[in-house]
């Protein structure tokens, strides 16, 4: 793989030397655009991570996990209270579209649910729901669209809600089918 990567990079640099002066300015423009998008996404993630940290400190996450307990029990089976709290935080992060901000709580939830080498039903369900991207407000995509100058950055909401519900329902049903106890 290193040989392929090196050969591709060298070929691109050679092509850059023979392509004229426009290629360098386009490369710099692309890098500037990438940094701008990264800062925009960083702002979205900082916002949601901060909101969830404050919510956790104020006890809102505990209340949310108690509120979601019937849903969590139905989807994940019997899990520990720590796993319930991590799953509730993960689901809440995903629902608001902060998928990357949901990663720490998913790792914590898996640490609380997985014992041994074999994947549990709860771990599989958590993975599937995270892969399905259960989002009611896709804040990352809205942030990307807004930073790209979209006039209607949130116009994707209805389609996103429909797609995420269908995907989560099918994924959850298949996981339940394959992990019957």
PDB file of C-alpha atoms in Angstrom:
ATOM      1  CA  UNK A   1       0.000   0.000   0.000  1.00  0.00           C
ATOM      2  CA  UNK A   2       2.908   2.359   0.751  1.00  0.00           C
ATOM      3  CA  UNK A   3       4.269   1.788  -2.757  1.00  0.00           C
ATOM      4  CA  UNK A   4       0.903   2.619  -4.333  1.00  0.00           C
ATOM      5  CA  UNK A   5       0.501   5.756  -2.196  1.00  0.00           C
ATOM      6  CA  UNK A   6       4.048   6.932  -2.973  1.00  0.00           C
ATOM      7  CA  UNK A   7       3.680   6.251  -6.710  1.00  0.00           C
ATOM      8  CA  UNK A   8       0.367   8.123  -6.835  1.00  0.00           C
ATOM      9  CA  UNK A   9       1.832  11.110  -4.987  1.00  0.00           C
ATOM     10  CA  UNK A  10       4.939  11.241  -7.206  1.00  0.00           C
ATOM     11  CA  UNK A  11       2.804  10.962 -10.367  1.00  0.00           C
ATOM     12  CA  UNK A  12       0.561  13.790  -9.143  1.00  0.00           C
ATOM     13  CA  UNK A  13       3.560  16.020  -8.379  1.00  0.00           C
ATOM     14  CA  UNK A  14       5.048  15.355 -11.830  1.00  0.00           C
ATOM     15  CA  UNK A  15       1.687  16.140 -13.468  1.00  0.00           C
ATOM     16  CA  UNK A  16       1.520  19.340 -11.384  1.00  0.00           C
ATOM     17  CA  UNK A  17       4.903  20.465 -12.748  1.00  0.00           C
ATOM     18  CA  UNK A  18       3.708  20.127 -16.356  1.00  0.00           C
ATOM     19  CA  UNK A  19       0.173  21.457 -15.939  1.00  0.00           C
ATOM     20  CA  UNK A  20       0.895  25.153 -15.825  1.00  0.00           C
ATOM     21  CA  UNK A  21       0.295  27.810 -13.174  1.00  0.00           C
ATOM     22  CA  UNK A  22      -3.428  27.258 -12.645  1.00  0.00           C
ATOM     23  CA  UNK A  23      -3.019  23.903 -10.900  1.00  0.00           C
ATOM     24  CA  UNK A  24      -1.160  25.365  -7.928  1.00  0.00           C
ATOM     25  CA  UNK A  25      -3.766  28.063  -7.330  1.00  0.00           C
ATOM     26  CA  UNK A  26      -6.547  25.454  -7.558  1.00  0.00           C
ATOM     27  CA  UNK A  27      -4.704  23.271  -5.010  1.00  0.00           C
ATOM     28  CA  UNK A  28      -4.364  26.198  -2.611  1.00  0.00           C
ATOM     29  CA  UNK A  29      -8.038  27.091  -3.107  1.00  0.00           C
ATOM     30  CA  UNK A  30      -9.029  23.490  -2.365  1.00  0.00           C
ATOM     31  CA  UNK A  31      -6.924  23.433   0.804  1.00  0.00           C
ATOM     32  CA  UNK A  32      -8.441  26.717   1.959  1.00  0.00           C
ATOM     33  CA  UNK A  33     -11.924  25.361   1.342  1.00  0.00           C
ATOM     34  CA  UNK A  34     -11.107  22.152   3.251  1.00  0.00           C
ATOM     35  CA  UNK A  35      -9.876  24.123   6.268  1.00  0.00           C
ATOM     36  CA  UNK A  36     -13.022  26.287   6.209  1.00  0.00           C
ATOM     37  CA  UNK A  37     -15.260  23.203   6.171  1.00  0.00           C
ATOM     38  CA  UNK A  38     -13.233  21.633   9.002  1.00  0.00           C
ATOM     39  CA  UNK A  39     -13.667  24.721  11.180  1.00  0.00           C
ATOM     40  CA  UNK A  40     -17.397  24.771  10.454  1.00  0.00           C
ATOM     41  CA  UNK A  41     -17.761  21.111  11.440  1.00  0.00           C
ATOM     42  CA  UNK A  42     -15.570  21.665  14.484  1.00  0.00           C
ATOM     43  CA  UNK A  43     -17.940  24.408  15.619  1.00  0.00           C
ATOM     44  CA  UNK A  44     -20.963  22.099  15.225  1.00  0.00           C
ATOM     45  CA  UNK A  45     -19.266  19.297  17.182  1.00  0.00           C
ATOM     46  CA  UNK A  46     -18.045  21.651  19.911  1.00  0.00           C
ATOM     47  CA  UNK A  47     -21.559  22.990  20.314  1.00  0.00           C
ATOM     48  CA  UNK A  48     -23.174  19.561  20.687  1.00  0.00           C
ATOM     49  CA  UNK A  49     -20.409  18.075  22.846  1.00  0.00           C
ATOM     50  CA  UNK A  50     -20.720  21.085  25.136  1.00  0.00           C
ATOM     51  CA  UNK A  51     -24.501  20.828  25.278  1.00  0.00           C
ATOM     52  CA  UNK A  52     -24.334  17.123  26.115  1.00  0.00           C
ATOM     53  CA  UNK A  53     -21.626  17.660  28.733  1.00  0.00           C
ATOM     54  CA  UNK A  54     -23.749  20.320  30.465  1.00  0.00           C
ATOM     55  CA  UNK A  55     -26.802  18.058  30.182  1.00  0.00           C
ATOM     56  CA  UNK A  56     -24.829  15.229  31.761  1.00  0.00           C
ATOM     57  CA  UNK A  57     -23.642  17.444  34.628  1.00  0.00           C
ATOM     58  CA  UNK A  58     -27.174  18.741  35.260  1.00  0.00           C
ATOM     59  CA  UNK A  59     -28.712  15.268  35.409  1.00  0.00           C
ATOM     60  CA  UNK A  60     -30.645  15.630  32.165  1.00  0.00           C
ATOM     61  CA  UNK A  61     -28.979  12.526  30.721  1.00  0.00           C
ATOM     62  CA  UNK A  62     -30.064  10.486  33.771  1.00  0.00           C
ATOM     63  CA  UNK A  63     -33.634  11.710  33.266  1.00  0.00           C
ATOM     64  CA  UNK A  64     -33.382  10.965  29.550  1.00  0.00           C
ATOM     65  CA  UNK A  65     -32.161   7.444  30.245  1.00  0.00           C
ATOM     66  CA  UNK A  66     -35.094   6.883  32.630  1.00  0.00           C
ATOM     67  CA  UNK A  67     -37.470   8.265  29.989  1.00  0.00           C
ATOM     68  CA  UNK A  68     -35.971   6.052  27.276  1.00  0.00           C
ATOM     69  CA  UNK A  69     -35.720   2.962  29.527  1.00  0.00           C
ATOM     70  CA  UNK A  70     -38.695   1.162  27.867  1.00  0.00           C
ATOM     71  CA  UNK A  71     -37.285   1.827  24.390  1.00  0.00           C
ATOM     72  CA  UNK A  72     -33.763   0.827  25.445  1.00  0.00           C
ATOM     73  CA  UNK A  73     -35.042  -2.383  27.081  1.00  0.00           C
ATOM     74  CA  UNK A  74     -37.071  -3.247  23.967  1.00  0.00           C
ATOM     75  CA  UNK A  75     -34.174  -2.616  21.588  1.00  0.00           C
ATOM     76  CA  UNK A  76     -31.168  -3.655  23.655  1.00  0.00           C
ATOM     77  CA  UNK A  77     -32.559  -6.107  26.216  1.00  0.00           C
ATOM     78  CA  UNK A  78     -31.433  -6.039  29.835  1.00  0.00           C
ATOM     79  CA  UNK A  79     -28.383  -3.812  30.179  1.00  0.00           C
ATOM     80  CA  UNK A  80     -26.716  -2.191  33.173  1.00  0.00           C
ATOM     81  CA  UNK A  81     -27.697   1.321  34.328  1.00  0.00           C
ATOM     82  CA  UNK A  82     -24.328   2.645  33.105  1.00  0.00           C
ATOM     83  CA  UNK A  83     -24.960   1.113  29.688  1.00  0.00           C
ATOM     84  CA  UNK A  84     -28.485   2.607  29.641  1.00  0.00           C
ATOM     85  CA  UNK A  85     -27.057   6.059  30.343  1.00  0.00           C
ATOM     86  CA  UNK A  86     -24.402   5.718  27.618  1.00  0.00           C
ATOM     87  CA  UNK A  87     -26.946   4.362  25.127  1.00  0.00           C
ATOM     88  CA  UNK A  88     -29.359   7.214  25.912  1.00  0.00           C
ATOM     89  CA  UNK A  89     -26.586   9.783  25.374  1.00  0.00           C
ATOM     90  CA  UNK A  90     -25.562   8.053  22.149  1.00  0.00           C
ATOM     91  CA  UNK A  91     -29.119   7.972  20.813  1.00  0.00           C
ATOM     92  CA  UNK A  92     -29.659  11.628  21.761  1.00  0.00           C
ATOM     93  CA  UNK A  93     -26.419  12.633  20.022  1.00  0.00           C
ATOM     94  CA  UNK A  94     -27.418  10.759  16.895  1.00  0.00           C
ATOM     95  CA  UNK A  95     -30.963  12.151  16.877  1.00  0.00           C
ATOM     96  CA  UNK A  96     -29.634  15.725  16.710  1.00  0.00           C
ATOM     97  CA  UNK A  97     -27.243  14.708  13.940  1.00  0.00           C
ATOM     98  CA  UNK A  98     -24.010  14.911  15.911  1.00  0.00           C
ATOM     99  CA  UNK A  99     -22.860  11.451  14.847  1.00  0.00           C
ATOM    100  CA  UNK A 100     -19.160  12.001  15.475  1.00  0.00           C
ATOM    101  CA  UNK A 101     -19.960  13.538  18.846  1.00  0.00           C
ATOM    102  CA  UNK A 102     -21.864  10.326  19.643  1.00  0.00           C
ATOM    103  CA  UNK A 103     -18.758   8.159  19.306  1.00  0.00           C
ATOM    104  CA  UNK A 104     -17.472   8.483  22.911  1.00  0.00           C
ATOM    105  CA  UNK A 105     -20.821   7.428  24.369  1.00  0.00           C
ATOM    106  CA  UNK A 106     -21.023   4.509  21.911  1.00  0.00           C
ATOM    107  CA  UNK A 107     -17.599   3.299  23.021  1.00  0.00           C
ATOM    108  CA  UNK A 108     -18.677   3.582  26.675  1.00  0.00           C
ATOM    109  CA  UNK A 109     -21.923   1.721  25.968  1.00  0.00           C
ATOM    110  CA  UNK A 110     -20.070  -1.086  24.206  1.00  0.00           C
ATOM    111  CA  UNK A 111     -17.639  -1.342  27.121  1.00  0.00           C
ATOM    112  CA  UNK A 112     -20.618  -1.810  29.462  1.00  0.00           C
ATOM    113  CA  UNK A 113     -22.494  -4.291  27.246  1.00  0.00           C
ATOM    114  CA  UNK A 114     -19.753  -6.489  25.796  1.00  0.00           C
ATOM    115  CA  UNK A 115     -18.348  -9.212  27.999  1.00  0.00           C
ATOM    116  CA  UNK A 116     -16.123 -11.719  26.234  1.00  0.00           C
ATOM    117  CA  UNK A 117     -15.316 -12.388  22.606  1.00  0.00           C
ATOM    118  CA  UNK A 118     -18.815 -12.876  21.170  1.00  0.00           C
ATOM    119  CA  UNK A 119     -20.859  -9.865  20.064  1.00  0.00           C
ATOM    120  CA  UNK A 120     -23.989  -9.442  22.162  1.00  0.00           C
ATOM    121  CA  UNK A 121     -27.433  -8.478  20.875  1.00  0.00           C
ATOM    122  CA  UNK A 122     -27.124  -5.092  22.619  1.00  0.00           C
ATOM    123  CA  UNK A 123     -23.753  -4.414  20.993  1.00  0.00           C
ATOM    124  CA  UNK A 124     -25.025  -5.436  17.570  1.00  0.00           C
ATOM    125  CA  UNK A 125     -28.142  -3.280  17.926  1.00  0.00           C
ATOM    126  CA  UNK A 126     -26.053  -0.275  18.993  1.00  0.00           C
ATOM    127  CA  UNK A 127     -23.760  -0.770  16.011  1.00  0.00           C
ATOM    128  CA  UNK A 128     -26.668  -1.109  13.575  1.00  0.00           C
ATOM    129  CA  UNK A 129     -28.501   1.966  14.890  1.00  0.00           C
ATOM    130  CA  UNK A 130     -25.293   4.004  14.698  1.00  0.00           C
ATOM    131  CA  UNK A 131     -24.609   2.733  11.174  1.00  0.00           C
ATOM    132  CA  UNK A 132     -28.186   3.592  10.149  1.00  0.00           C
ATOM    133  CA  UNK A 133     -27.563   7.160  11.244  1.00  0.00           C
ATOM    134  CA  UNK A 134     -30.722   7.664  13.285  1.00  0.00           C
ATOM    135  CA  UNK A 135     -31.137  11.427  12.836  1.00  0.00           C
ATOM    136  CA  UNK A 136     -34.120  13.694  13.210  1.00  0.00           C
ATOM    137  CA  UNK A 137     -32.035  16.848  12.783  1.00  0.00           C
ATOM    138  CA  UNK A 138     -28.969  16.217  10.574  1.00  0.00           C
ATOM    139  CA  UNK A 139     -26.939  19.085  12.023  1.00  0.00           C
ATOM    140  CA  UNK A 140     -23.677  17.971  10.381  1.00  0.00           C
ATOM    141  CA  UNK A 141     -25.211  17.968   6.897  1.00  0.00           C
ATOM    142  CA  UNK A 142     -27.054  21.214   7.591  1.00  0.00           C
ATOM    143  CA  UNK A 143     -23.757  22.733   8.778  1.00  0.00           C
ATOM    144  CA  UNK A 144     -21.976  21.562   5.627  1.00  0.00           C
ATOM    145  CA  UNK A 145     -24.743  22.923   3.414  1.00  0.00           C
ATOM    146  CA  UNK A 146     -24.742  26.249   5.273  1.00  0.00           C
ATOM    147  CA  UNK A 147     -20.959  26.587   5.016  1.00  0.00           C
ATOM    148  CA  UNK A 148     -21.234  25.891   1.276  1.00  0.00           C
ATOM    149  CA  UNK A 149     -23.649  28.822   0.986  1.00  0.00           C
ATOM    150  CA  UNK A 150     -26.927  26.934   0.609  1.00  0.00           C
ATOM    151  CA  UNK A 151     -30.001  29.167   0.803  1.00  0.00           C
ATOM    152  CA  UNK A 152     -32.104  26.345   2.264  1.00  0.00           C
ATOM    153  CA  UNK A 153     -29.622  24.342   4.332  1.00  0.00           C
ATOM    154  CA  UNK A 154     -32.390  22.641   6.336  1.00  0.00           C
ATOM    155  CA  UNK A 155     -34.579  21.734   3.346  1.00  0.00           C
ATOM    156  CA  UNK A 156     -33.419  18.120   3.643  1.00  0.00           C
ATOM    157  CA  UNK A 157     -35.236  17.525   6.962  1.00  0.00           C
ATOM    158  CA  UNK A 158     -38.360  15.660   5.704  1.00  0.00           C
ATOM    159  CA  UNK A 159     -36.397  13.294   3.474  1.00  0.00           C
ATOM    160  CA  UNK A 160     -33.818  12.689   6.199  1.00  0.00           C
ATOM    161  CA  UNK A 161     -36.461  11.798   8.781  1.00  0.00           C
ATOM    162  CA  UNK A 162     -38.185   9.345   6.416  1.00  0.00           C
ATOM    163  CA  UNK A 163     -34.934   7.691   5.340  1.00  0.00           C
ATOM    164  CA  UNK A 164     -33.558   7.391   8.867  1.00  0.00           C
ATOM    165  CA  UNK A 165     -36.776   5.875  10.232  1.00  0.00           C
ATOM    166  CA  UNK A 166     -37.015   3.302   7.433  1.00  0.00           C
ATOM    167  CA  UNK A 167     -33.333   2.399   7.710  1.00  0.00           C
ATOM    168  CA  UNK A 168     -33.482   2.093  11.516  1.00  0.00           C
ATOM    169  CA  UNK A 169     -36.657  -0.014  11.384  1.00  0.00           C
ATOM    170  CA  UNK A 170     -35.208  -2.435   8.834  1.00  0.00           C
ATOM    171  CA  UNK A 171     -31.832  -2.580  10.592  1.00  0.00           C
ATOM    172  CA  UNK A 172     -33.417  -3.095  14.007  1.00  0.00           C
ATOM    173  CA  UNK A 173     -35.739  -5.805  12.691  1.00  0.00           C
ATOM    174  CA  UNK A 174     -32.895  -7.679  11.001  1.00  0.00           C
ATOM    175  CA  UNK A 175     -30.714  -7.419  14.104  1.00  0.00           C
ATOM    176  CA  UNK A 176     -33.541  -8.759  16.258  1.00  0.00           C
ATOM    177  CA  UNK A 177     -34.090 -11.566  13.755  1.00  0.00           C
ATOM    178  CA  UNK A 178     -30.435 -12.617  13.713  1.00  0.00           C
ATOM    179  CA  UNK A 179     -29.929 -12.246  17.474  1.00  0.00           C
ATOM    180  CA  UNK A 180     -32.926 -14.127  18.814  1.00  0.00           C
ATOM    181  CA  UNK A 181     -32.391 -15.267  22.366  1.00  0.00           C
TER     182      UNK A 181
END
